[in-house]
């Protein structure tokens, strides 16, 4: 027997041995967090990561995709051309039932993903977003003034965390902020894992019709906003009105839901880590504030249902074979707590260099709005606690309602006073 044959046989035996070690009944995913540990990944997810880089899990529909637990493997696979983001491919591990009318470009592969994404890239470029910083600062200052002038205690989510990013994305898109109750109500339905497919489709339909109507208005009366840019693409025949409306829904939801939850959850985490909050409050150095934002993005986990992909070809990882057609789930919460990438990962350390986290994903599907989110969070975290230095919780941590039922994690309410 040749050395090559011996090597192949050994590898095959190793692979079969590793596959035999997989649990006979895959654990359910997403996994529950431990009571009293709202900032940490679920204990079962930690155990899974300690056991190895890949394991099978069971989703809501009974499918059993691979869970990729380690930081380096996630980054490698997210840029691997053998891995697809196309939700219509067999084997794709959906987080919930998907209707054809709700598919946006983030659930597509190149070249169509790239073609549509390029149409909305310019407003989110770093220089364009930096030019918005004074306006973001003005919005934050105005909302803080309203807080200080209002009653105490107050729900920071309703009074501050939601309005700030909603006002910003509405201005960027050209959406009337007066309609915020409507789009926030429907976006909450879309990101709730427990609603029925019919409820999700209805909510998406309402938002699509709403954005379609706005695009129609922009066709007649264009302005200097993102929806007017999409309307021009429709007029030029580069984009259908349906696709333009889908883009609008995606940008509207992503532009306020994730940032709003990050503002509230980040504030709660800082209040629970007073020494870190004190260090942040004491500095007006933009670099220190920016570093704090990156660490909070690493430490907290707003999108905690994992990114979803499907393999287009066989892929070998750590002696196991991901077969073509196998689903893949990438939980960024546990990747951002991987000790090989972040020493002492369970400690919140605002002085840590955490910019290489995967909170915004990695590769061509990396979050389009990450520059805008960073600017908003830098302004909020660099302003709120200095303007209200005695900010504190107005309820015990055990009484704070967390969003365990959604694909976007955070708190429903955050009672505070000062």
PDB file of N, CA and C in Angstrom, residues 244-287:
ATOM      1  N   UNK A 244     -37.011  47.517  -5.226  1.00  0.00           N
ATOM      2  CA  UNK A 244     -36.708  48.777  -4.544  1.00  0.00           C
ATOM      3  C   UNK A 244     -37.419  48.836  -3.198  1.00  0.00           C
ATOM      4  N   UNK A 245     -38.679  48.384  -3.156  1.00  0.00           N
ATOM      5  CA  UNK A 245     -39.423  48.367  -1.896  1.00  0.00           C
ATOM      6  C   UNK A 245     -38.788  47.397  -0.904  1.00  0.00           C
ATOM      7  N   UNK A 246     -38.332  46.217  -1.389  1.00  0.00           N
ATOM      8  CA  UNK A 246     -37.660  45.259  -0.517  1.00  0.00           C
ATOM      9  C   UNK A 246     -36.408  45.870   0.092  1.00  0.00           C
ATOM     10  N   UNK A 247     -35.641  46.570  -0.742  1.00  0.00           N
ATOM     11  CA  UNK A 247     -34.439  47.232  -0.228  1.00  0.00           C
ATOM     12  C   UNK A 247     -34.808  48.240   0.843  1.00  0.00           C
ATOM     13  N   UNK A 248     -35.858  49.002   0.589  1.00  0.00           N
ATOM     14  CA  UNK A 248     -36.289  49.991   1.568  1.00  0.00           C
ATOM     15  C   UNK A 248     -36.671  49.360   2.891  1.00  0.00           C
ATOM     16  N   UNK A 249     -37.397  48.235   2.835  1.00  0.00           N
ATOM     17  CA  UNK A 249     -37.782  47.529   4.059  1.00  0.00           C
ATOM     18  C   UNK A 249     -36.544  47.065   4.810  1.00  0.00           C
ATOM     19  N   UNK A 250     -35.623  46.442   4.091  1.00  0.00           N
ATOM     20  CA  UNK A 250     -34.390  45.941   4.708  1.00  0.00           C
ATOM     21  C   UNK A 250     -33.620  47.064   5.396  1.00  0.00           C
ATOM     22  N   UNK A 251     -33.427  48.180   4.703  1.00  0.00           N
ATOM     23  CA  UNK A 251     -32.635  49.278   5.250  1.00  0.00           C
ATOM     24  C   UNK A 251     -33.351  49.961   6.415  1.00  0.00           C
ATOM     25  N   UNK A 252     -34.668  50.071   6.318  1.00  0.00           N
ATOM     26  CA  UNK A 252     -35.421  50.715   7.387  1.00  0.00           C
ATOM     27  C   UNK A 252     -35.362  49.898   8.673  1.00  0.00           C
ATOM     28  N   UNK A 253     -35.561  48.578   8.549  1.00  0.00           N
ATOM     29  CA  UNK A 253     -35.546  47.717   9.736  1.00  0.00           C
ATOM     30  C   UNK A 253     -34.126  47.630  10.315  1.00  0.00           C
ATOM     31  N   UNK A 254     -33.162  47.311   9.432  1.00  0.00           N
ATOM     32  CA  UNK A 254     -31.788  47.162   9.911  1.00  0.00           C
ATOM     33  C   UNK A 254     -31.245  48.472  10.462  1.00  0.00           C
ATOM     34  N   UNK A 255     -31.715  49.587   9.912  1.00  0.00           N
ATOM     35  CA  UNK A 255     -31.183  50.884  10.312  1.00  0.00           C
ATOM     36  C   UNK A 255     -31.599  51.356  11.682  1.00  0.00           C
ATOM     37  N   UNK A 256     -32.670  50.777  12.240  1.00  0.00           N
ATOM     38  CA  UNK A 256     -33.052  51.247  13.582  1.00  0.00           C
ATOM     39  C   UNK A 256     -33.123  50.128  14.616  1.00  0.00           C
ATOM     40  N   UNK A 257     -33.487  48.903  14.221  1.00  0.00           N
ATOM     41  CA  UNK A 257     -33.685  47.839  15.205  1.00  0.00           C
ATOM     42  C   UNK A 257     -32.371  47.441  15.894  1.00  0.00           C
ATOM     43  N   UNK A 258     -31.349  47.147  15.111  1.00  0.00           N
ATOM     44  CA  UNK A 258     -30.109  46.668  15.715  1.00  0.00           C
ATOM     45  C   UNK A 258     -29.435  47.755  16.543  1.00  0.00           C
ATOM     46  N   UNK A 259     -29.383  48.966  16.012  1.00  0.00           N
ATOM     47  CA  UNK A 259     -28.715  50.051  16.744  1.00  0.00           C
ATOM     48  C   UNK A 259     -29.482  50.417  18.004  1.00  0.00           C
ATOM     49  N   UNK A 260     -30.802  50.454  17.918  1.00  0.00           N
ATOM     50  CA  UNK A 260     -31.609  50.772  19.099  1.00  0.00           C
ATOM     51  C   UNK A 260     -31.366  49.755  20.209  1.00  0.00           C
ATOM     52  N   UNK A 261     -31.327  48.473  19.848  1.00  0.00           N
ATOM     53  CA  UNK A 261     -31.077  47.447  20.862  1.00  0.00           C
ATOM     54  C   UNK A 261     -29.662  47.529  21.407  1.00  0.00           C
ATOM     55  N   UNK A 262     -28.720  47.901  20.565  1.00  0.00           N
ATOM     56  CA  UNK A 262     -27.340  48.038  21.027  1.00  0.00           C
ATOM     57  C   UNK A 262     -27.194  49.215  21.984  1.00  0.00           C
ATOM     58  N   UNK A 263     -27.903  50.305  21.735  1.00  0.00           N
ATOM     59  CA  UNK A 263     -27.851  51.461  22.644  1.00  0.00           C
ATOM     60  C   UNK A 263     -28.362  51.064  24.025  1.00  0.00           C
ATOM     61  N   UNK A 264     -29.520  50.402  24.059  1.00  0.00           N
ATOM     62  CA  UNK A 264     -30.126  50.050  25.339  1.00  0.00           C
ATOM     63  C   UNK A 264     -29.339  48.960  26.056  1.00  0.00           C
ATOM     64  N   UNK A 265     -28.981  47.894  25.330  1.00  0.00           N
ATOM     65  CA  UNK A 265     -28.262  46.792  25.972  1.00  0.00           C
ATOM     66  C   UNK A 265     -26.865  47.235  26.385  1.00  0.00           C
ATOM     67  N   UNK A 266     -26.223  48.067  25.566  1.00  0.00           N
ATOM     68  CA  UNK A 266     -24.906  48.579  25.934  1.00  0.00           C
ATOM     69  C   UNK A 266     -24.953  49.433  27.183  1.00  0.00           C
ATOM     70  N   UNK A 267     -25.990  50.255  27.282  1.00  0.00           N
ATOM     71  CA  UNK A 267     -26.158  51.074  28.480  1.00  0.00           C
ATOM     72  C   UNK A 267     -26.349  50.203  29.714  1.00  0.00           C
ATOM     73  N   UNK A 268     -27.159  49.170  29.584  1.00  0.00           N
ATOM     74  CA  UNK A 268     -27.378  48.257  30.709  1.00  0.00           C
ATOM     75  C   UNK A 268     -26.077  47.559  31.109  1.00  0.00           C
ATOM     76  N   UNK A 269     -25.323  47.101  30.112  1.00  0.00           N
ATOM     77  CA  UNK A 269     -24.054  46.430  30.418  1.00  0.00           C
ATOM     78  C   UNK A 269     -23.089  47.365  31.136  1.00  0.00           C
ATOM     79  N   UNK A 270     -23.036  48.617  30.716  1.00  0.00           N
ATOM     80  CA  UNK A 270     -22.150  49.586  31.368  1.00  0.00           C
ATOM     81  C   UNK A 270     -22.611  49.898  32.790  1.00  0.00           C
ATOM     82  N   UNK A 271     -23.908  50.008  32.989  1.00  0.00           N
ATOM     83  CA  UNK A 271     -24.420  50.254  34.343  1.00  0.00           C
ATOM     84  C   UNK A 271     -24.114  49.075  35.269  1.00  0.00           C
ATOM     85  N   UNK A 272     -24.039  47.877  34.685  1.00  0.00           N
ATOM     86  CA  UNK A 272     -23.694  46.688  35.474  1.00  0.00           C
ATOM     87  C   UNK A 272     -22.188  46.513  35.629  1.00  0.00           C
ATOM     88  N   UNK A 273     -21.405  47.317  34.915  1.00  0.00           N
ATOM     89  CA  UNK A 273     -19.940  47.309  35.031  1.00  0.00           C
ATOM     90  C   UNK A 273     -19.491  48.744  35.309  1.00  0.00           C
ATOM     91  N   UNK A 274     -19.746  49.245  36.518  1.00  0.00           N
ATOM     92  CA  UNK A 274     -19.532  50.666  36.810  1.00  0.00           C
ATOM     93  C   UNK A 274     -18.095  51.141  36.607  1.00  0.00           C
ATOM     94  N   UNK A 275     -17.110  50.263  36.801  1.00  0.00           N
ATOM     95  CA  UNK A 275     -15.726  50.692  36.606  1.00  0.00           C
ATOM     96  C   UNK A 275     -15.438  50.969  35.128  1.00  0.00           C
ATOM     97  N   UNK A 276     -16.060  50.192  34.258  1.00  0.00           N
ATOM     98  CA  UNK A 276     -15.904  50.435  32.820  1.00  0.00           C
ATOM     99  C   UNK A 276     -16.657  51.694  32.399  1.00  0.00           C
ATOM    100  N   UNK A 277     -17.837  51.880  32.955  1.00  0.00           N
ATOM    101  CA  UNK A 277     -18.605  53.087  32.657  1.00  0.00           C
ATOM    102  C   UNK A 277     -17.855  54.330  33.119  1.00  0.00           C
ATOM    103  N   UNK A 278     -17.243  54.268  34.291  1.00  0.00           N
ATOM    104  CA  UNK A 278     -16.495  55.409  34.814  1.00  0.00           C
ATOM    105  C   UNK A 278     -15.332  55.764  33.890  1.00  0.00           C
ATOM    106  N   UNK A 279     -14.643  54.754  33.372  1.00  0.00           N
ATOM    107  CA  UNK A 279     -13.518  55.004  32.469  1.00  0.00           C
ATOM    108  C   UNK A 279     -13.994  55.646  31.173  1.00  0.00           C
ATOM    109  N   UNK A 280     -15.126  55.214  30.674  1.00  0.00           N
ATOM    110  CA  UNK A 280     -15.669  55.797  29.449  1.00  0.00           C
ATOM    111  C   UNK A 280     -16.140  57.226  29.683  1.00  0.00           C
ATOM    112  N   UNK A 281     -16.825  57.432  30.802  1.00  0.00           N
ATOM    113  CA  UNK A 281     -17.354  58.763  31.122  1.00  0.00           C
ATOM    114  C   UNK A 281     -16.234  59.773  31.332  1.00  0.00           C
ATOM    115  N   UNK A 282     -15.092  59.318  31.809  1.00  0.00           N
ATOM    116  CA  UNK A 282     -14.002  60.230  32.154  1.00  0.00           C
ATOM    117  C   UNK A 282     -13.231  60.719  30.934  1.00  0.00           C
ATOM    118  N   UNK A 283     -13.452  60.094  29.775  1.00  0.00           N
ATOM    119  CA  UNK A 283     -12.661  60.449  28.600  1.00  0.00           C
ATOM    120  C   UNK A 283     -13.519  61.082  27.511  1.00  0.00           C
ATOM    121  N   UNK A 284     -12.965  62.118  26.880  1.00  0.00           N
ATOM    122  CA  UNK A 284     -13.612  62.688  25.709  1.00  0.00           C
ATOM    123  C   UNK A 284     -12.745  62.454  24.466  1.00  0.00           C
ATOM    124  N   UNK A 285     -11.804  61.509  24.572  1.00  0.00           N
ATOM    125  CA  UNK A 285     -10.938  61.158  23.452  1.00  0.00           C
ATOM    126  C   UNK A 285     -11.732  60.283  22.478  1.00  0.00           C
ATOM    127  N   UNK A 286     -11.937  60.747  21.235  1.00  0.00           N
ATOM    128  CA  UNK A 286     -12.721  59.952  20.272  1.00  0.00           C
ATOM    129  C   UNK A 286     -12.159  58.556  20.042  1.00  0.00           C
ATOM    130  N   UNK A 287     -10.851  58.386  20.123  1.00  0.00           N
ATOM    131  CA  UNK A 287     -10.253  57.069  19.907  1.00  0.00           C
ATOM    132  C   UNK A 287     -10.627  56.100  21.028  1.00  0.00           C
TER     133      UNK A 287
END
